[in-house]
PDB file of C-alpha atoms and ligand atoms in Angstrom:
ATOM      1  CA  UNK A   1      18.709 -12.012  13.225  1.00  0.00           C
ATOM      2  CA  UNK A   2      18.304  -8.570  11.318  1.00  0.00           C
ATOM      3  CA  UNK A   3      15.860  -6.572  11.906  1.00  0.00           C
ATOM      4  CA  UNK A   4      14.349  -4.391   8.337  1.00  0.00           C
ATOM      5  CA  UNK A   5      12.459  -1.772   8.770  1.00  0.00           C
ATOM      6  CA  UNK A   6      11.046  -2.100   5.256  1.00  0.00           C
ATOM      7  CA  UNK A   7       9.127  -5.597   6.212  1.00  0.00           C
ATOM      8  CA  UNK A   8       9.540  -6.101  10.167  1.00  0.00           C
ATOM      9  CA  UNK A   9       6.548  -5.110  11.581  1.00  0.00           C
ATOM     10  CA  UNK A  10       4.508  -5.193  14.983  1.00  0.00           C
ATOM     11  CA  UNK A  11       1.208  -3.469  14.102  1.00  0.00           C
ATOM     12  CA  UNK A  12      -0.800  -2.753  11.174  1.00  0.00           C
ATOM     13  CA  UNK A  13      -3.683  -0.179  10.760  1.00  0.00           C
ATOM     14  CA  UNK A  14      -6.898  -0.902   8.565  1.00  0.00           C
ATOM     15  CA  UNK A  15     -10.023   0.746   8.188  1.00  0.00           C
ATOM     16  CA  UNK A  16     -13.397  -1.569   7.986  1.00  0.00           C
ATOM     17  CA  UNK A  17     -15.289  -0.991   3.740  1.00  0.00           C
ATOM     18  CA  UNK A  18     -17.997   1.351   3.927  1.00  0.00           C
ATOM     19  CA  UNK A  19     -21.255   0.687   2.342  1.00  0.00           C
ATOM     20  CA  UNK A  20     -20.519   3.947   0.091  1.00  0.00           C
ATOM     21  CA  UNK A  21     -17.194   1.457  -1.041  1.00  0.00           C
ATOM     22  CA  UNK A  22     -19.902   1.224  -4.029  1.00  0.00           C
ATOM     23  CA  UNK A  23     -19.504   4.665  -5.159  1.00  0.00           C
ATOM     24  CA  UNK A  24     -14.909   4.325  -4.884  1.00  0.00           C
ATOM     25  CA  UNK A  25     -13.257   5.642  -7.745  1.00  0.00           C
ATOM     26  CA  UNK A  26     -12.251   3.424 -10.550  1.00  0.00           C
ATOM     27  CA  UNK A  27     -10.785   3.939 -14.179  1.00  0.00           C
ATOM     28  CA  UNK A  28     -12.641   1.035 -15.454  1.00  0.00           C
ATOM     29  CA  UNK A  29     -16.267   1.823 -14.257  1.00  0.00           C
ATOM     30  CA  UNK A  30     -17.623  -1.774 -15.736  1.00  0.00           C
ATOM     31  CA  UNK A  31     -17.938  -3.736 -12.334  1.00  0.00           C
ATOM     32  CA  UNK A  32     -19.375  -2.500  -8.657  1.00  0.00           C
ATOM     33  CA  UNK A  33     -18.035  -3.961  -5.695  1.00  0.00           C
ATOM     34  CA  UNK A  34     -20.061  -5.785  -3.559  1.00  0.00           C
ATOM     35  CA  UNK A  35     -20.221  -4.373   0.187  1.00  0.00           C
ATOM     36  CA  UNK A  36     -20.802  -7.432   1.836  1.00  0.00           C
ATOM     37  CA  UNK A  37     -18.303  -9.591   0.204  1.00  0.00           C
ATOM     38  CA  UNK A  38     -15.783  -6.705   0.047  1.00  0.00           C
ATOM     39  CA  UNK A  39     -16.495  -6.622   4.015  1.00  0.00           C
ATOM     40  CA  UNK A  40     -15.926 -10.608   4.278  1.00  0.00           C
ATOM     41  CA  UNK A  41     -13.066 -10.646   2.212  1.00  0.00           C
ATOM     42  CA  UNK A  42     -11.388  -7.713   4.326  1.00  0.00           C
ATOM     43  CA  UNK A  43     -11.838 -10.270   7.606  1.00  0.00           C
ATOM     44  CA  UNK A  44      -9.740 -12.343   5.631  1.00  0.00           C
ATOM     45  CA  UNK A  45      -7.397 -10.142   4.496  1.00  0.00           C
ATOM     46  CA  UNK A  46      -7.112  -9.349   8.277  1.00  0.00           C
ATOM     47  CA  UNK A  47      -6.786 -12.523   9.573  1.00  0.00           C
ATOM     48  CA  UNK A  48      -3.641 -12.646   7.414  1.00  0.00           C
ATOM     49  CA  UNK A  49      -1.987 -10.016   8.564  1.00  0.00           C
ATOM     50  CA  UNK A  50      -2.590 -11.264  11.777  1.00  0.00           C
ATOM     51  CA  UNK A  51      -1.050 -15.007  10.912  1.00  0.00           C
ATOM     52  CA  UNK A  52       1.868 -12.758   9.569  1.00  0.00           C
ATOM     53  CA  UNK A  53       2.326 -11.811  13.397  1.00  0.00           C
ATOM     54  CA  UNK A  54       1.243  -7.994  13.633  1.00  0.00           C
ATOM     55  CA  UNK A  55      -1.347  -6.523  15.591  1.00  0.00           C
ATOM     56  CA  UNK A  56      -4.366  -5.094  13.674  1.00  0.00           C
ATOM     57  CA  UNK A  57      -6.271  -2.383  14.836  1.00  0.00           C
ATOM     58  CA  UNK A  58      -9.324  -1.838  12.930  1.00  0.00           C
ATOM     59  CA  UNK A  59     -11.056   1.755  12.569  1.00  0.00           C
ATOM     60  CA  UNK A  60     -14.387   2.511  11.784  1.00  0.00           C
ATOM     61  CA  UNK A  61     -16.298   2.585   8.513  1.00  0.00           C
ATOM     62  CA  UNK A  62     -16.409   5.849   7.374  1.00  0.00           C
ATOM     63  CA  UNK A  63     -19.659   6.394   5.006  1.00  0.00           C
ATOM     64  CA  UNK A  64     -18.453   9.858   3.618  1.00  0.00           C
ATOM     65  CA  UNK A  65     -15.427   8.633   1.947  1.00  0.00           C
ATOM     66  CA  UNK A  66     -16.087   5.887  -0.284  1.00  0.00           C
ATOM     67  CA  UNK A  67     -12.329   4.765  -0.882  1.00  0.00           C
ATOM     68  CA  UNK A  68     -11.173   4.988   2.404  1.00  0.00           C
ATOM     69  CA  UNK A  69     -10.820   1.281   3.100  1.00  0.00           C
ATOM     70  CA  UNK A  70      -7.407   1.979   1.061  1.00  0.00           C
ATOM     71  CA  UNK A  71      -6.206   4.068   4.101  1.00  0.00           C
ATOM     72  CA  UNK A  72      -2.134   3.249   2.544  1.00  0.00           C
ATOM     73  CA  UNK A  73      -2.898   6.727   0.400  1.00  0.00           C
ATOM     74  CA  UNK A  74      -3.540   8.920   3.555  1.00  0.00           C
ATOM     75  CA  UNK A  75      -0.006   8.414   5.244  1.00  0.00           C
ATOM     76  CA  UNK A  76       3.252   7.326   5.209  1.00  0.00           C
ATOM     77  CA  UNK A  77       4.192   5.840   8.416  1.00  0.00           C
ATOM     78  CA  UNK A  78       8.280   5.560   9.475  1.00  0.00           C
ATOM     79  CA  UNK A  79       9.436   4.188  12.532  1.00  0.00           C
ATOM     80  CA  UNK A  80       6.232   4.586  13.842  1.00  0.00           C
ATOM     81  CA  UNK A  81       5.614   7.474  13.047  1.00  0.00           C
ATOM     82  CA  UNK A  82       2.817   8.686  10.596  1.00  0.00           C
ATOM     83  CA  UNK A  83       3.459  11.303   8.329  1.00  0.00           C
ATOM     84  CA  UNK A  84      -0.265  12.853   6.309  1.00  0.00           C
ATOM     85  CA  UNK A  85      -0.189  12.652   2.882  1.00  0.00           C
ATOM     86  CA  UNK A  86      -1.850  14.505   0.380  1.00  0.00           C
ATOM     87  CA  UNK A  87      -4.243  12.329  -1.733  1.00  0.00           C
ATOM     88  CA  UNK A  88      -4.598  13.613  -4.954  1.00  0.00           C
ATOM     89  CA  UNK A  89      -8.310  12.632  -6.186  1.00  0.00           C
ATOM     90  CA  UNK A  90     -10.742  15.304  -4.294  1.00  0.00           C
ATOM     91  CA  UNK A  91     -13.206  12.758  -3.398  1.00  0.00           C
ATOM     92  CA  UNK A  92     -10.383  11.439  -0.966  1.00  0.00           C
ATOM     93  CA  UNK A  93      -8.679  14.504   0.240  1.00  0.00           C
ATOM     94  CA  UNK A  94     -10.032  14.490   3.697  1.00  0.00           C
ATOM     95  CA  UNK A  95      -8.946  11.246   4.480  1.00  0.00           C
ATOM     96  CA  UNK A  96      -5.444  11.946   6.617  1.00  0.00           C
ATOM     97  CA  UNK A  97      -8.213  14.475   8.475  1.00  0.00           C
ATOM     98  CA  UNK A  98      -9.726  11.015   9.320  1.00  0.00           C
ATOM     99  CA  UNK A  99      -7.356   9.209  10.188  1.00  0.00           C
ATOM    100  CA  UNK A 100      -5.662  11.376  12.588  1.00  0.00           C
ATOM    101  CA  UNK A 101      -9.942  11.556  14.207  1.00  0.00           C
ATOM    102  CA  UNK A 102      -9.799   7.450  13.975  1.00  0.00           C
ATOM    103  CA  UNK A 103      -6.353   6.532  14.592  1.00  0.00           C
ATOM    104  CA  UNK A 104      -4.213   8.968  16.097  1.00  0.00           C
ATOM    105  CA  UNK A 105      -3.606   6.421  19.471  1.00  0.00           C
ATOM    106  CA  UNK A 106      -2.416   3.476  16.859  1.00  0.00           C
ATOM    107  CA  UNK A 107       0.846   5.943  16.214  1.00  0.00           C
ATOM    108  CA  UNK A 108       4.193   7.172  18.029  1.00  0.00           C
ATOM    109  CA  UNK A 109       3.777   9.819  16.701  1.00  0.00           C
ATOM    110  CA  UNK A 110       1.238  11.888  13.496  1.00  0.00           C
ATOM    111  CA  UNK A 111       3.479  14.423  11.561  1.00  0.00           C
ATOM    112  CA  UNK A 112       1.090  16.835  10.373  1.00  0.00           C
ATOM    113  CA  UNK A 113       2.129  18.220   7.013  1.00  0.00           C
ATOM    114  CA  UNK A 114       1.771  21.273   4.084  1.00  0.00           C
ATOM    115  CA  UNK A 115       2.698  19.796   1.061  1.00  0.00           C
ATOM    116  CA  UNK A 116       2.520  21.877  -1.537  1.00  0.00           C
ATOM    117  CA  UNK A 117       1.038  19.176  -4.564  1.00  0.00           C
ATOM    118  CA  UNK A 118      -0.964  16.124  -4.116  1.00  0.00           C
ATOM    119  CA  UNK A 119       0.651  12.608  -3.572  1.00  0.00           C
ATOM    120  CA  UNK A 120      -0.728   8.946  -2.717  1.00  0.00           C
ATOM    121  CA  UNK A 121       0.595   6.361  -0.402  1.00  0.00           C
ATOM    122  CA  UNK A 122      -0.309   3.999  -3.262  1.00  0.00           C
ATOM    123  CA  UNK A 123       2.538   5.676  -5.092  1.00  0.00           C
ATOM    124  CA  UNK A 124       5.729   5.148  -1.962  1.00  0.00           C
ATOM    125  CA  UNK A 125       7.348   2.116  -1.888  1.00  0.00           C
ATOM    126  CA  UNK A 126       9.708   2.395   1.067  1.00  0.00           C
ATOM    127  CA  UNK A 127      13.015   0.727   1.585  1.00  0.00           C
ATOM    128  CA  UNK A 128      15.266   0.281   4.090  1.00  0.00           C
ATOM    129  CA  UNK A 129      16.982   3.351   3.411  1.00  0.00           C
ATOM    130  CA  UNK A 130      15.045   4.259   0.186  1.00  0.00           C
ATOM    131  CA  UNK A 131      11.958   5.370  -0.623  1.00  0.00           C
ATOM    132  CA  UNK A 132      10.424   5.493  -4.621  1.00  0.00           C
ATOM    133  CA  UNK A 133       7.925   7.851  -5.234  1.00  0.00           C
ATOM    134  CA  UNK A 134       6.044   7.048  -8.878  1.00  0.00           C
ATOM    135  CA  UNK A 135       4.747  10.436 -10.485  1.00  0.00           C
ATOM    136  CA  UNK A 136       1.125   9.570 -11.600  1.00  0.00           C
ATOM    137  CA  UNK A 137      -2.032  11.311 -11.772  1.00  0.00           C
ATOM    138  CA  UNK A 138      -2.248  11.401  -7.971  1.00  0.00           C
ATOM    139  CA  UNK A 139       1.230  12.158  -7.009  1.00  0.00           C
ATOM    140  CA  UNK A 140       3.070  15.287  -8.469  1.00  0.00           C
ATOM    141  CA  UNK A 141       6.630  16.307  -8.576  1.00  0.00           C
ATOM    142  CA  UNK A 142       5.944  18.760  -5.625  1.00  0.00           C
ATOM    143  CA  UNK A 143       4.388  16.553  -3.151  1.00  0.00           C
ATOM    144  CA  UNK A 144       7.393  14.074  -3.739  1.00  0.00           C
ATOM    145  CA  UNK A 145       9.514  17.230  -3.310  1.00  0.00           C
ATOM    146  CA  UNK A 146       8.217  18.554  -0.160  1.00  0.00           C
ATOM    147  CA  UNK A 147       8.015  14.600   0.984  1.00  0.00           C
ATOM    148  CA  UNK A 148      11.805  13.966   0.324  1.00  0.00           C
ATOM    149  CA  UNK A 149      12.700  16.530   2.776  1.00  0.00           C
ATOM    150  CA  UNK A 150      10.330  15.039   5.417  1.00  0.00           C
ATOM    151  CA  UNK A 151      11.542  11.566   4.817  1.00  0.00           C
ATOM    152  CA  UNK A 152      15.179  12.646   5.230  1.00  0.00           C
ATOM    153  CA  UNK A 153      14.753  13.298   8.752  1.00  0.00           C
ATOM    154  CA  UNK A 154      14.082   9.169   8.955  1.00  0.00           C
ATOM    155  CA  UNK A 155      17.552   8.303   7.159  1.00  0.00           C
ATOM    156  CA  UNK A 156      15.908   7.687   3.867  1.00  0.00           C
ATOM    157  CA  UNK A 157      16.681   9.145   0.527  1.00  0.00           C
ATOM    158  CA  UNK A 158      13.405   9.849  -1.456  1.00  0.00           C
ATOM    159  CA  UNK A 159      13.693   8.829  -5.305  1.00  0.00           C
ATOM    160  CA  UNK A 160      11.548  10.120  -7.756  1.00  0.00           C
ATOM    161  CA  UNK A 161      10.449   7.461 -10.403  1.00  0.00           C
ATOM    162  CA  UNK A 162       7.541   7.257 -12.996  1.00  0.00           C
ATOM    163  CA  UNK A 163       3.975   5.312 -12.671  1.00  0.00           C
ATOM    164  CA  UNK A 164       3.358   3.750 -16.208  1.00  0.00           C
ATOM    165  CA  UNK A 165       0.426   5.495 -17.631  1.00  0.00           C
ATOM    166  CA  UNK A 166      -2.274   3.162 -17.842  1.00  0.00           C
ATOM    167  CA  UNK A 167      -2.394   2.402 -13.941  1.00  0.00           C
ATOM    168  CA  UNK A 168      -3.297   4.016 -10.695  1.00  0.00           C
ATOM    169  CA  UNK A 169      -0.158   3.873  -8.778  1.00  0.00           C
ATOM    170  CA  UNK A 170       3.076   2.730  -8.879  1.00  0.00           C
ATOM    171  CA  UNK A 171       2.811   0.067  -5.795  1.00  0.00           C
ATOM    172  CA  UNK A 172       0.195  -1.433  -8.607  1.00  0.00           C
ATOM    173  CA  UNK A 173       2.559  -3.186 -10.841  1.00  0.00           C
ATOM    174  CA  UNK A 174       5.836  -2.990  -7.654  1.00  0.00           C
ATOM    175  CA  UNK A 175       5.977  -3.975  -4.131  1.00  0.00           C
ATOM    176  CA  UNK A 176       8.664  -5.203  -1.839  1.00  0.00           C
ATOM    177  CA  UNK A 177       9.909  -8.250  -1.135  1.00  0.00           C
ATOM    178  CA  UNK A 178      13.078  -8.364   0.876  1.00  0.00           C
ATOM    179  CA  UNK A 179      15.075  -5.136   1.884  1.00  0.00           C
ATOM    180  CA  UNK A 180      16.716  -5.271  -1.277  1.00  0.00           C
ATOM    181  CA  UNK A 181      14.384  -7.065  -3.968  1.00  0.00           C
ATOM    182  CA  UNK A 182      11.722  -5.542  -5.626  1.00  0.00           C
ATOM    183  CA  UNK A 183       8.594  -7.457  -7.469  1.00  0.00           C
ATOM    184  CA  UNK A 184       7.355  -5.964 -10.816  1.00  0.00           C
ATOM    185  CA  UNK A 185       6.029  -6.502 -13.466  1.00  0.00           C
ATOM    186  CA  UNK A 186       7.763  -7.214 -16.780  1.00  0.00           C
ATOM    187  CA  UNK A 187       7.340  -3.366 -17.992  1.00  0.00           C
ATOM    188  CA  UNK A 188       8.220  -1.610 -14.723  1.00  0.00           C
ATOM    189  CA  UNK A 189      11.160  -3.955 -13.891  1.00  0.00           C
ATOM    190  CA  UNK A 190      12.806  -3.176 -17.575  1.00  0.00           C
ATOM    191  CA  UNK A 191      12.503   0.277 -17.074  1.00  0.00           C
ATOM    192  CA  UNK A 192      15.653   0.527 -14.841  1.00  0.00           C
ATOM    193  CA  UNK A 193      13.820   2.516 -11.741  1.00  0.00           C
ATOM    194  CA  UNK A 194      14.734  -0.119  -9.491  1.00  0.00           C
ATOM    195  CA  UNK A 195      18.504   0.660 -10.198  1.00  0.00           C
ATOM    196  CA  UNK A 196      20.866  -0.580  -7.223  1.00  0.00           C
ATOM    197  CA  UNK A 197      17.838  -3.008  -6.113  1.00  0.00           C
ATOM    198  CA  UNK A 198      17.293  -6.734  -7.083  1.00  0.00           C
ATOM    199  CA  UNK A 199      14.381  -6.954  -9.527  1.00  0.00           C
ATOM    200  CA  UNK A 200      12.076 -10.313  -9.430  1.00  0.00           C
ATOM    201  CA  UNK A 201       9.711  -9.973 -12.789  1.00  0.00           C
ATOM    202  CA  UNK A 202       6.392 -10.949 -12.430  1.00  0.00           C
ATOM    203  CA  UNK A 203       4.401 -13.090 -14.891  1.00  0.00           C
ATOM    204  CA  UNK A 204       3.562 -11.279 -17.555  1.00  0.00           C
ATOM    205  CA  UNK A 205      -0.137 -12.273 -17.472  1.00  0.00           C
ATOM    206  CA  UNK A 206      -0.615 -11.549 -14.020  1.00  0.00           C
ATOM    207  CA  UNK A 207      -0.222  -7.789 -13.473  1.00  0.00           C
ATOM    208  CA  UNK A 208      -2.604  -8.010 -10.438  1.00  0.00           C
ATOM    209  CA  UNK A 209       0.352 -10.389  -9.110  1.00  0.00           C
ATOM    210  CA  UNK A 210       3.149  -7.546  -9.146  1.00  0.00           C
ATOM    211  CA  UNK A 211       1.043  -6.001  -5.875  1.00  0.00           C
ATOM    212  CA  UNK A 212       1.555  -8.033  -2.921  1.00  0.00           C
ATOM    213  CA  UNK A 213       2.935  -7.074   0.793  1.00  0.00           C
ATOM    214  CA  UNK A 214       5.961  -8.760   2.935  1.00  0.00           C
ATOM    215  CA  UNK A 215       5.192  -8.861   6.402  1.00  0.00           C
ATOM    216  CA  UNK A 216       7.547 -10.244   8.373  1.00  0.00           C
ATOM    217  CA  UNK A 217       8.162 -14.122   6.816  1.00  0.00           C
ATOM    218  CA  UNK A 218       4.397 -13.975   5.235  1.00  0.00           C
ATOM    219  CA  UNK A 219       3.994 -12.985   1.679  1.00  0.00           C
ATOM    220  CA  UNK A 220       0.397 -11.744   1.675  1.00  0.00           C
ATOM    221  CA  UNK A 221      -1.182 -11.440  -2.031  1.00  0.00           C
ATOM    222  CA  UNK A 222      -3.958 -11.780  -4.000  1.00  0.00           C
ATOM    223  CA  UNK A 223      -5.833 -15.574  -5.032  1.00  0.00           C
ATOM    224  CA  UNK A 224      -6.038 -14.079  -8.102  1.00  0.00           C
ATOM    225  CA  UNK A 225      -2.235 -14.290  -8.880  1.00  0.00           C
ATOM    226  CA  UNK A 226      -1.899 -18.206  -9.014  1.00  0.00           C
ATOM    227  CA  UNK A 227       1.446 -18.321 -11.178  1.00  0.00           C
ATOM    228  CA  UNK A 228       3.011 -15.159  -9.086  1.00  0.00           C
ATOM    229  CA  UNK A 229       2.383 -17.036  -5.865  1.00  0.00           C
ATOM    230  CA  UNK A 230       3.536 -20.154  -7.374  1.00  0.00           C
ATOM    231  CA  UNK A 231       6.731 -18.496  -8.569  1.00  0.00           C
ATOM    232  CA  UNK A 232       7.207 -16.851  -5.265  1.00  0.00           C
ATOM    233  CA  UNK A 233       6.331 -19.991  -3.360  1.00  0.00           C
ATOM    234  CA  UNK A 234       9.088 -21.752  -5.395  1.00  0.00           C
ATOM    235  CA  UNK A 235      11.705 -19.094  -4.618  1.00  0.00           C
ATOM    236  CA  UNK A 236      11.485 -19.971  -0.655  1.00  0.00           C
ATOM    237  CA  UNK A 237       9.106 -17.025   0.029  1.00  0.00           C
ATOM    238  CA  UNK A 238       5.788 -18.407   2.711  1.00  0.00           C
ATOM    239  CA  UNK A 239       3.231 -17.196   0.548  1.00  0.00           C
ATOM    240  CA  UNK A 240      -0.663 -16.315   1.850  1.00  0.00           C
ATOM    241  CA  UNK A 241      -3.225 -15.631  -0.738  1.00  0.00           C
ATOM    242  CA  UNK A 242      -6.203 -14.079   0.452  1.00  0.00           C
ATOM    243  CA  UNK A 243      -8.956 -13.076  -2.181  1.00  0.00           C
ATOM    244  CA  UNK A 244      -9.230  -9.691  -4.079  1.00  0.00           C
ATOM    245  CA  UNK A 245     -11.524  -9.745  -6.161  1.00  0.00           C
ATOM    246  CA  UNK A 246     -14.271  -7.124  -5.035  1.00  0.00           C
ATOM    247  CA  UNK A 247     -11.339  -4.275  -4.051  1.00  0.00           C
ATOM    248  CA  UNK A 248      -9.827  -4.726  -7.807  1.00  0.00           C
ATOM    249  CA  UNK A 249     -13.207  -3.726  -9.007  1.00  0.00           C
ATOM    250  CA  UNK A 250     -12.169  -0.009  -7.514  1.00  0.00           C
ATOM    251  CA  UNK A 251      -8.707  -0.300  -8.613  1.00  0.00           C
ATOM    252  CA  UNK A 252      -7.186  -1.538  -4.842  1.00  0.00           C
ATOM    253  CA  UNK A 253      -5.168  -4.332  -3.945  1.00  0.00           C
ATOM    254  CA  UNK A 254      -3.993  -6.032  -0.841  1.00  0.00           C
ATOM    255  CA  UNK A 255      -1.073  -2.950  -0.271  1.00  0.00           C
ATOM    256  CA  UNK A 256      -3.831  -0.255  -0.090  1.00  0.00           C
ATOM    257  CA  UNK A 257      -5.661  -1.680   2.438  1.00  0.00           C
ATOM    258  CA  UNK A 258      -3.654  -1.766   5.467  1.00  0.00           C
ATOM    259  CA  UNK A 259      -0.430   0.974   7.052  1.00  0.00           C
ATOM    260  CA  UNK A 260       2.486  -1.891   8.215  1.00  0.00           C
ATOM    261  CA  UNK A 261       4.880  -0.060  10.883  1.00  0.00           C
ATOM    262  CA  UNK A 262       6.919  -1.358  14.317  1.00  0.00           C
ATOM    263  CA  UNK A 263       5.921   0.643  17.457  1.00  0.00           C
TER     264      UNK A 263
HETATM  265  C1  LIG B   1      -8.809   5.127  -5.757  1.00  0.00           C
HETATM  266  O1  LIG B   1      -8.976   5.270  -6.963  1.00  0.00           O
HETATM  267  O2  LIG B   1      -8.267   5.991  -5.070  1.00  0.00           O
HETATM  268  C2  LIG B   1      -9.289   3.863  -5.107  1.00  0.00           C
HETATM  269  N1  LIG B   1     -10.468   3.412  -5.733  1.00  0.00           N
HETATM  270  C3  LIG B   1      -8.234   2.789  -5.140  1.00  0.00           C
HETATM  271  C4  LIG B   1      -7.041   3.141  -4.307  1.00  0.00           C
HETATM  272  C5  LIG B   1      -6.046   2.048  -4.244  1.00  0.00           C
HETATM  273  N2  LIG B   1      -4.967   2.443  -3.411  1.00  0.00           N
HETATM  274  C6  LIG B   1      -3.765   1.919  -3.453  1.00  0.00           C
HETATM  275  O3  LIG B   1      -3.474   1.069  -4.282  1.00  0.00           O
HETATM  276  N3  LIG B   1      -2.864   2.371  -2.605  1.00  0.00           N
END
């Protein structure tokens, strides 16, 4: 059997909602989460990832940083090996900080890094051998930049691609599902950035569908998506729907909440 880096995983790193999860960013500021059914539904979250085979460590809480339950935006981990990112809202920037305090042991290796502009984990989709980088309000041209050159010592070409406007990253309306088939939604997949790749097109009504993560044979997305898993289900995929509701109210999504890697 072959073994994908892009999906095959052993371990998985996530970091337990603060109470302060109340004050995370969001562009829609309608809806609070609620802490202690963000916390439950993060068990459950976890307990998928763990039916999906990987080990999950679980770091502490941290009370000063409100969004860093989504610890995907504070690295990019390769073979292992974690590489700091640079988030771009300044309410999150001392995140990596934390997680090399919190989670150091859970990596081969942390690559600590300069780059020059800001960019989000939210925004890298990684590949087998490529990694997209969306340009959005958290992720500039120069942090992609510097990035590309780090990435290259892992085998992977970094390619520079757009976020649509209206959302927070690109991983919100893409995600991965095999190492050459990408999910998105309607919009995203017509706008040719998946060129070379396979392109499954999510239901149009279900934007919050286009996020979900492969991990190993386990599809793990949101409850919210009922067609998307249906349509995934029906293309041979073993789907596991865990609920999102009180993360979407801050923008996240099953992606953000975990770092996937083999050690
Ligand atoms: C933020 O605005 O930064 C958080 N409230 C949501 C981050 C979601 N992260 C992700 O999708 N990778």
């Amino acid at each position: 059997m072959s073994v994908y880096r892009s999906y095959h995983f052993t371990h998985a790193l996530c970091r337990e909602p603060a109470n302060s999860v109340t004050n995370g960013l969001r562009l829609d500021l309608s809806e609070n989460p609620h802490p202690e059914l963000l916390l439950r539904q993060h068990k459950i979250y976890i307990e998928a990832l763990n039916a999906a085979g990987v080990t999950v460590n679980i770091m502490p809480a941290q009370e000063d940083f409100p969004d860093s339950v989504f610890v995907e935006d504070a690295a990019l981990v390769l073979d292992g090996v974690a590489i700091l990112l640079n988030p771009g809202a300044e309410s999150r920037a001392g995140e990596p900080k934390a997680l090399v305090e919190d989670g150091a042991q859970y990596f081969k290796n942390i690559i600590q890094t300069d780059l020059t502009g800001p960019i989000d984990g939210g925004d890298i989709l990684a590949f087998d051998d490529v990694i997209f980088a969306g340009l959005s309000d958290r992720t500039s041209q120069a942090g992609a930049d510097d990035l590309a050159k780090l990435v290259d010592d892992f085998g992977y070409e970094l390619r520079t691609v757009t976020t649509p406007k209206d959302i927070l990253h690109f991983k919100t309306h893409s995600s991965l599902l095999d190492e050459r088939t990408a999910l998105a939604t309607p919009s995203l997949a017509a706008s040719g950035c998946f060129d070379g790749f396979e392109v499954v097109t999510s239901p149009e009504n279900e934007p919050q569908g286009a996020n979900v993560i492969r991990v190993n044979d386990k599809i793990i997305m949101s409850a919210e998506a009922p067609e998307t898993a249906k349509m995934l289900g029906a293309m041979g995929f073993d789907v596991l729907t865990v609920p999102t509701s009180e993360v979407a109210k801050i923008d996240g999504a099953v992606s953000c909440c975990s770092l996937r890697y083999s050690l």
